[in-house]
C-alpha cells in the first residue's frame, strides 16, 4: 500500500529531520509549449513568425536532457523582417504622448502578473536556475521595472525635454542569461519611445513568451520582436536600416570582437560585459553577515558569474572556517525544487567551472568543495579556491559560476590596489562596520556598483553598469534611459563604413615636413613645443609642422608630436589625476574661472590669431567671449553632481555618484579652433578628469596660447596639449590601453579607426563620424550630452539600520 | 536534557569587538524563511518533531489548578491518538518537551503530571518575571523556592538595566548566582531581546549569559512588545555557535512569544538546522515557548492524515 510507505517514511523523517523534495509543478510551462506544438519560432510584429526551410535546434531540460521543444534558427531574412516590423511600429510608438506609453507598459506589467506562474516555471525549467530565485525575485522585479519605467515615460515630456528616442534598438543576449537581463534593457527602450528587436540565443523560450504577452495586448504589436538565432547574426541585426543602437551583453571577448566588427557601422554600441563580482571583507566586518553576502553573490543563483573574495589577512582563518561550514549547508538540485539554493546551468557552465578548478589545482591552489549537491553533471558544487596569487595565470581569467576565489590582503589601501588592479569594473561589495573605512573603500573602488555591507541588491531606480572591460552601458535609473535617447534634432545615424580602411596602417606614419618659408605669425610668438606635464617641451621626433593662415602663408611652426609624446602626456595625466580628483568641486570651479579670466585678458591676441585664419573680426570676438562664458558655466555646473536615490526594500540611500572617467583624450575638431577646444576641455575638467588634447589641426595656435595660462594656473600634467598629425595622434591615443576614454571629432575614417581600436581596453569613445557640430549652439556646444559623457556613474548602496 | 553548560571565566574580549550588521541580518532572516519549504510527509514529520520541542506554556494572572491540569494533560497527549496511529507514530512517545508555569503554580503542575504518571519536566519562570526589576535577593530566593517545589528547569530573566548601561561584569555575576541557585535544575536565561536596543547588544548579552553558565538562552518573555523574531534568533544562534567553537559546550536555544502557526514552527526548525546543524535539533538543545502553536500543529496533522480541514470541535482543547 502506497499510504503505508508514506507513513513509515514520516517515522523515518521524524528521526533524521532531513529535507524532502519540494517540487514546483511545471505543467503550465509544458502546456504552453504544447500550444506551440513544441516548436518555437520567432515572435515578430505581434504574431509568431514561422519561416520554412530553417534549421532547428532542440530546447532541452538542462538537467534531465529531455527534449522540450525544437527551436527554429533565424536567418538574415528573418532579421530583416523583424527590423522592418520594429521600424514600422516606431512611427506610432515614438509619436505617442509619454502618458500613453506609460499606460501600455503598465498593462504589460499586469499581463506578467496574470501569468507569473507560467513565467517562472518556464524560466526555471529551461535555464535550470532555482525557481525560488526566479519566483521571489526576478518576476516581481520584472513588474517593478515596467512600473518604474512607466512612470519615467509618463514624465518624459518634462523630465527629458531636449531628448528624443534613438529609434530601433537591437538587443543581443548571451547564451545563458536570465529573462530579467532582457527586461532591464527593453523597459527603458520602450519607455522612451524606441522599439526593439531582441536576438536571443536558440532555445530560450522565456523571451518569446514575454514577447507574446506584449503582443497580446493588441495595440502596437511591433514594438517588441524576439528572434532566436546564433550570435553571428548580431552584425546583420546592426546593419539593418533604422537600427540606431545595439546593446550587447555577454562575454568580454565576444564584446570586443563585436566592437571591432561594428566600427563604422551605423548604430551606437552599448556593451555590458563579464559576470565576475568582487567582495571585500575587512577586519571590521560582521563576518557571519559577510559570509551570507558571499552566498548571495555566488551560491544562490542570483548572479550569473563567480566571485573574487578579498579577505583581510588578520581575519583569514576565521572567515575560511565560517565559509566552509556555511558551504556544507548549501543545497543544490533541480531548479524546479523550491528548497534548493542552486540549480544547474547546463553542461557548458559545468565544464567551464571544471576547467577552472583543474587549472587552479595544477597551479597549486587549494580547492574546497562542499554542499548537498548531486554529483553528476551538470550540477557543480559550491567551490572555494584559495592560494592563487595574482601572478598565477588562472587569476587573469574571469572567475566562473559557482566559484569563489579567495585571496588575502593586509591593509585597506592594498585591498583597493588589488581590487582595482584587474580589468574588470562591474560590481563589488565592501564589508566593514566602520563608516569611514567603508566609504573610503566604496568611493575608491573603480566599479559601476558598490554595495556597503550587502551584495547583489537591485532596484529599477538604481543604474547598473560598469567601467573598464565591463563595458560602459547602463541599465536602470536615469542612466538607463539616456542609453536610448539622443539630443533633440540629432540626425539619424547612418553607416559611414569605409571598407578600404586599413586598420594596420591608418595614421601609422607621419608625413615628413620641410621648412616651408618664413614665419609671419604674431609677435611675440607663442612658445614653441608640446604642452606636456605643465610646460612646453620639445617633441620626441624633433621635427615641426608648418601652420598656414587663410592666405596660405606660413603662420608659424608647431611641434610634431608622436607616440612617445602621447606616452609622456598620458603618464603626466595619470600622475596629476589623484590630486585633481580629490579637489572639491568648488576648487575645480575656481580654477576654471581663473582660466576664464586669463582668457579674457588674452582676448586681443586670440582674436588676432583667429582673424589670421579667415574668421571675421566680429565672429572672432564672439568666439573668444563665448569660450570665456563656457568655462565659467562649466565651473558653476561642477558644483552639483551627485544625488541620492530612494529605493524600495532598502532603508538608507543609494548614491548616484558621478565620477571622473580618468585620463580622457580629446581630439578637437578643425573648426572653431578655440571654442571647440574650450567647450570640450571645460566639462572634462569640471568632472575631475585629467585631459590629453589634440587641438585643431589647421589652427592650433589659439589652443597653444591658452596653454600659456594653463602652465601658470593648473597643476602640472592636468592638461596636456599635443600638436601634430591628427591621424597619427588619434591612432596613438586610441590604441593606448591606459587612456580611459576618448572623444574624437574629425574624419569619418578616423572615427571608424577609433571605434575599432577602442576594443583594446574597451574605453568609451565618442566620435563625430565626420559630421560637423554647431559648437556655438548651446545644445551641441554645452548641452547635457557633454555632461553625460564627461563622467561615469557609480551607484553606491548604503543600507542603514541598527 | 543534556549536560549542564559549566560556563567559563568572564572574557570580555569575546564581545568587545563584535558588531552585528542589522540590515544584513534582516535580509538573512527574510531569506531563511523562504528557502527551505517542507512538504507532504516531511511536513508531517517535522511538525511532530516541533511538538516535541514545545515548552507548553501558561503565564497568566488567572491560572488555577484546573487549567494547569488541562495544560499538563495536553502536554502528555499533544496530538490525537488516532492521528498519531495513522502516521505510525503512536509508539514514539510524542509529548511536549516541558510545561512552563509561574513559580506559584509549580506545585499544581507537578501534582497534575504525577497524576497523569508522566515524566515531562516542569519549567518555572523566575527572578521577577517578566521585568526582572526586583531585588537580587528575592530573585535568587524565587529560584530556590521553585526548585524546591519540583521545577527542574528555571527560566530566568536578565536585568536589562545592566545590558543597557554596559555593566557586563555585573550581568555575568548575576547570572552566575542564578546558576548556583538552580542547583541541579537547568538554567534558561531570557534575554528579553525586544528591550535590549540593538542586535549587537543581543549578541553580547547572549555571550555573557553563556559564559555565566546558562544551559539555554531564550529570546523573550512573551510580555514585551517585540518577541521572538528571526533576526534576533539569527544573532543568538551565531553566538551559540561561536561559544561552542570557543569552549566545546553546546548551549540550547529557545524562542518564545508570538510563535503561533505551524508554518512558523517549520521555519524555526529549519533556521536552527541551517545555522547550527542537526545536532541542535533535540529537546535538549532546542525549545519553542508557545501556548496556541500546538493546536495549529494538531490542525495541520489532522489535515495531513484525513485530507480535510478540521472543525473547531474536532480537536480537544487545552
CSV table of N, CA and C in Angstrom, one decimal, chain A residues 735-785:
chain,number,residue,atom,x,y,z
A,735,UNK,N,44.9,53.5,-29.4
A,735,UNK,CA,45.5,52.2,-29.0
A,735,UNK,C,46.1,52.2,-27.6
A,736,UNK,N,46.2,53.4,-27.0
A,736,UNK,CA,46.8,53.4,-25.6
A,736,UNK,C,45.8,52.7,-24.6
A,737,UNK,N,46.3,51.7,-24.0
A,737,UNK,CA,45.5,50.9,-23.0
A,737,UNK,C,45.2,51.7,-21.8
A,738,UNK,N,46.0,52.7,-21.5
A,738,UNK,CA,45.8,53.4,-20.2
A,738,UNK,C,45.1,54.8,-20.4
A,739,UNK,N,44.5,55.0,-21.6
A,739,UNK,CA,43.6,56.1,-21.8
A,739,UNK,C,42.2,55.6,-21.5
A,740,UNK,N,41.5,56.3,-20.6
A,740,UNK,CA,40.2,55.7,-20.1
A,740,UNK,C,39.0,56.0,-21.0
A,741,UNK,N,39.1,57.1,-21.7
A,741,UNK,CA,38.0,57.5,-22.6
A,741,UNK,C,38.6,58.3,-23.7
A,742,UNK,N,37.9,58.3,-24.8
A,742,UNK,CA,38.4,59.1,-26.0
A,742,UNK,C,37.2,59.8,-26.7
A,743,UNK,N,37.4,61.1,-27.0
A,743,UNK,CA,36.4,61.8,-27.8
A,743,UNK,C,37.1,62.2,-29.0
A,744,UNK,N,36.5,61.9,-30.1
A,744,UNK,CA,37.2,62.1,-31.4
A,744,UNK,C,36.3,63.0,-32.3
A,745,UNK,N,36.7,64.1,-32.7
A,745,UNK,CA,36.0,65.0,-33.6
A,745,UNK,C,36.8,65.2,-34.8
A,746,UNK,N,36.5,64.4,-35.9
A,746,UNK,CA,37.4,64.5,-37.1
A,746,UNK,C,36.7,63.7,-38.2
A,747,UNK,N,37.6,63.1,-39.0
A,747,UNK,CA,37.1,62.5,-40.2
A,747,UNK,C,36.3,61.2,-39.9
A,748,UNK,N,35.6,60.8,-40.9
A,748,UNK,CA,34.8,59.5,-40.8
A,748,UNK,C,35.8,58.4,-40.6
A,749,UNK,N,36.9,58.4,-41.4
A,749,UNK,CA,37.8,57.3,-41.3
A,749,UNK,C,38.5,57.2,-39.9
A,750,UNK,N,38.8,58.4,-39.4
A,750,UNK,CA,39.4,58.5,-38.1
A,750,UNK,C,38.4,57.9,-37.1
A,751,UNK,N,37.1,58.3,-37.2
A,751,UNK,CA,36.1,57.8,-36.3
A,751,UNK,C,36.0,56.3,-36.3
A,752,UNK,N,36.1,55.8,-37.5
A,752,UNK,CA,36.0,54.3,-37.7
A,752,UNK,C,37.2,53.7,-37.0
A,753,UNK,N,38.3,54.3,-37.2
A,753,UNK,CA,39.5,53.7,-36.6
A,753,UNK,C,39.4,53.7,-35.1
A,754,UNK,N,39.0,54.8,-34.6
A,754,UNK,CA,38.9,55.0,-33.1
A,754,UNK,C,38.0,54.0,-32.6
A,755,UNK,N,36.8,53.8,-33.2
A,755,UNK,CA,35.9,52.8,-32.7
A,755,UNK,C,36.5,51.4,-32.7
A,756,UNK,N,37.2,51.1,-33.8
A,756,UNK,CA,37.8,49.8,-33.9
A,756,UNK,C,38.9,49.6,-32.8
A,757,UNK,N,39.7,50.6,-32.7
A,757,UNK,CA,40.9,50.5,-31.8
A,757,UNK,C,40.4,50.5,-30.3
A,758,UNK,N,39.3,51.1,-30.0
A,758,UNK,CA,38.8,51.2,-28.6
A,758,UNK,C,38.5,49.8,-28.0
A,759,UNK,N,38.4,48.8,-28.9
A,759,UNK,CA,38.2,47.4,-28.4
A,759,UNK,C,39.3,46.9,-27.5
A,760,UNK,N,40.5,47.5,-27.6
A,760,UNK,CA,41.6,47.1,-26.9
A,760,UNK,C,41.3,47.1,-25.4
A,761,UNK,N,41.0,48.3,-24.8
A,761,UNK,CA,40.7,48.3,-23.4
A,761,UNK,C,39.2,48.7,-23.2
A,762,UNK,N,38.4,48.6,-24.3
A,762,UNK,CA,37.0,48.9,-24.3
A,762,UNK,C,36.7,50.2,-23.7
A,763,UNK,N,37.5,51.2,-23.9
A,763,UNK,CA,37.3,52.5,-23.4
A,763,UNK,C,36.1,53.1,-24.1
A,764,UNK,N,35.3,53.9,-23.4
A,764,UNK,CA,34.1,54.5,-24.0
A,764,UNK,C,34.6,55.6,-25.0
A,765,UNK,N,34.1,55.6,-26.2
A,765,UNK,CA,34.5,56.5,-27.2
A,765,UNK,C,33.3,57.3,-27.7
A,766,UNK,N,33.6,58.6,-28.1
A,766,UNK,CA,32.5,59.4,-28.6
A,766,UNK,C,33.1,60.0,-29.9
A,767,UNK,N,32.6,59.6,-31.0
A,767,UNK,CA,33.2,60.0,-32.3
A,767,UNK,C,32.2,60.8,-33.1
A,768,UNK,N,32.7,61.7,-33.9
A,768,UNK,CA,31.8,62.6,-34.7
A,768,UNK,C,31.4,62.0,-36.0
A,769,UNK,N,32.1,60.9,-36.4
A,769,UNK,CA,31.8,60.2,-37.7
A,769,UNK,C,31.9,61.2,-38.9
A,770,UNK,N,32.7,62.2,-38.8
A,770,UNK,CA,32.9,63.1,-39.9
A,770,UNK,C,31.9,64.2,-40.0
A,771,UNK,N,30.9,64.2,-39.1
A,771,UNK,CA,29.9,65.2,-39.1
A,771,UNK,C,30.3,66.5,-38.3
A,772,UNK,N,30.1,67.6,-38.9
A,772,UNK,CA,30.4,68.9,-38.1
A,772,UNK,C,29.4,69.1,-37.0
A,773,UNK,N,29.8,69.9,-36.0
A,773,UNK,CA,28.9,70.1,-34.9
A,773,UNK,C,28.8,71.6,-34.7
A,774,UNK,N,27.7,72.1,-34.3
A,774,UNK,CA,27.5,73.5,-34.1
A,774,UNK,C,28.0,73.9,-32.7
A,775,UNK,N,29.3,74.2,-32.6
A,775,UNK,CA,29.8,74.4,-31.3
A,775,UNK,C,29.3,75.7,-30.6
A,776,UNK,N,28.8,76.7,-31.5
A,776,UNK,CA,28.4,77.9,-31.0
A,776,UNK,C,26.9,77.8,-30.4
A,777,UNK,N,26.3,76.7,-30.8
A,777,UNK,CA,24.9,76.5,-30.2
A,777,UNK,C,25.0,75.9,-28.9
A,778,UNK,N,24.1,76.3,-28.0
A,778,UNK,CA,24.1,75.9,-26.6
A,778,UNK,C,23.9,74.3,-26.5
A,779,UNK,N,23.0,73.8,-27.3
A,779,UNK,CA,22.6,72.4,-27.2
A,779,UNK,C,23.8,71.5,-27.6
A,780,UNK,N,24.5,71.9,-28.7
A,780,UNK,CA,25.6,71.0,-29.2
A,780,UNK,C,26.9,71.4,-28.5
A,781,UNK,N,27.1,72.6,-28.2
A,781,UNK,CA,28.4,73.0,-27.6
A,781,UNK,C,28.5,72.9,-26.1
A,782,UNK,N,27.4,72.9,-25.4
A,782,UNK,CA,27.4,72.9,-24.0
A,782,UNK,C,26.3,72.1,-23.4
A,783,UNK,N,25.7,71.3,-24.2
A,783,UNK,CA,24.4,70.6,-23.8
A,783,UNK,C,24.7,69.5,-22.7
A,784,UNK,N,23.6,68.9,-22.3
A,784,UNK,CA,23.6,67.9,-21.3
A,784,UNK,C,24.4,66.6,-21.8
A,785,UNK,N,24.5,66.5,-23.1
A,785,UNK,CA,25.2,65.3,-23.7
A,785,UNK,C,26.6,65.3,-23.2
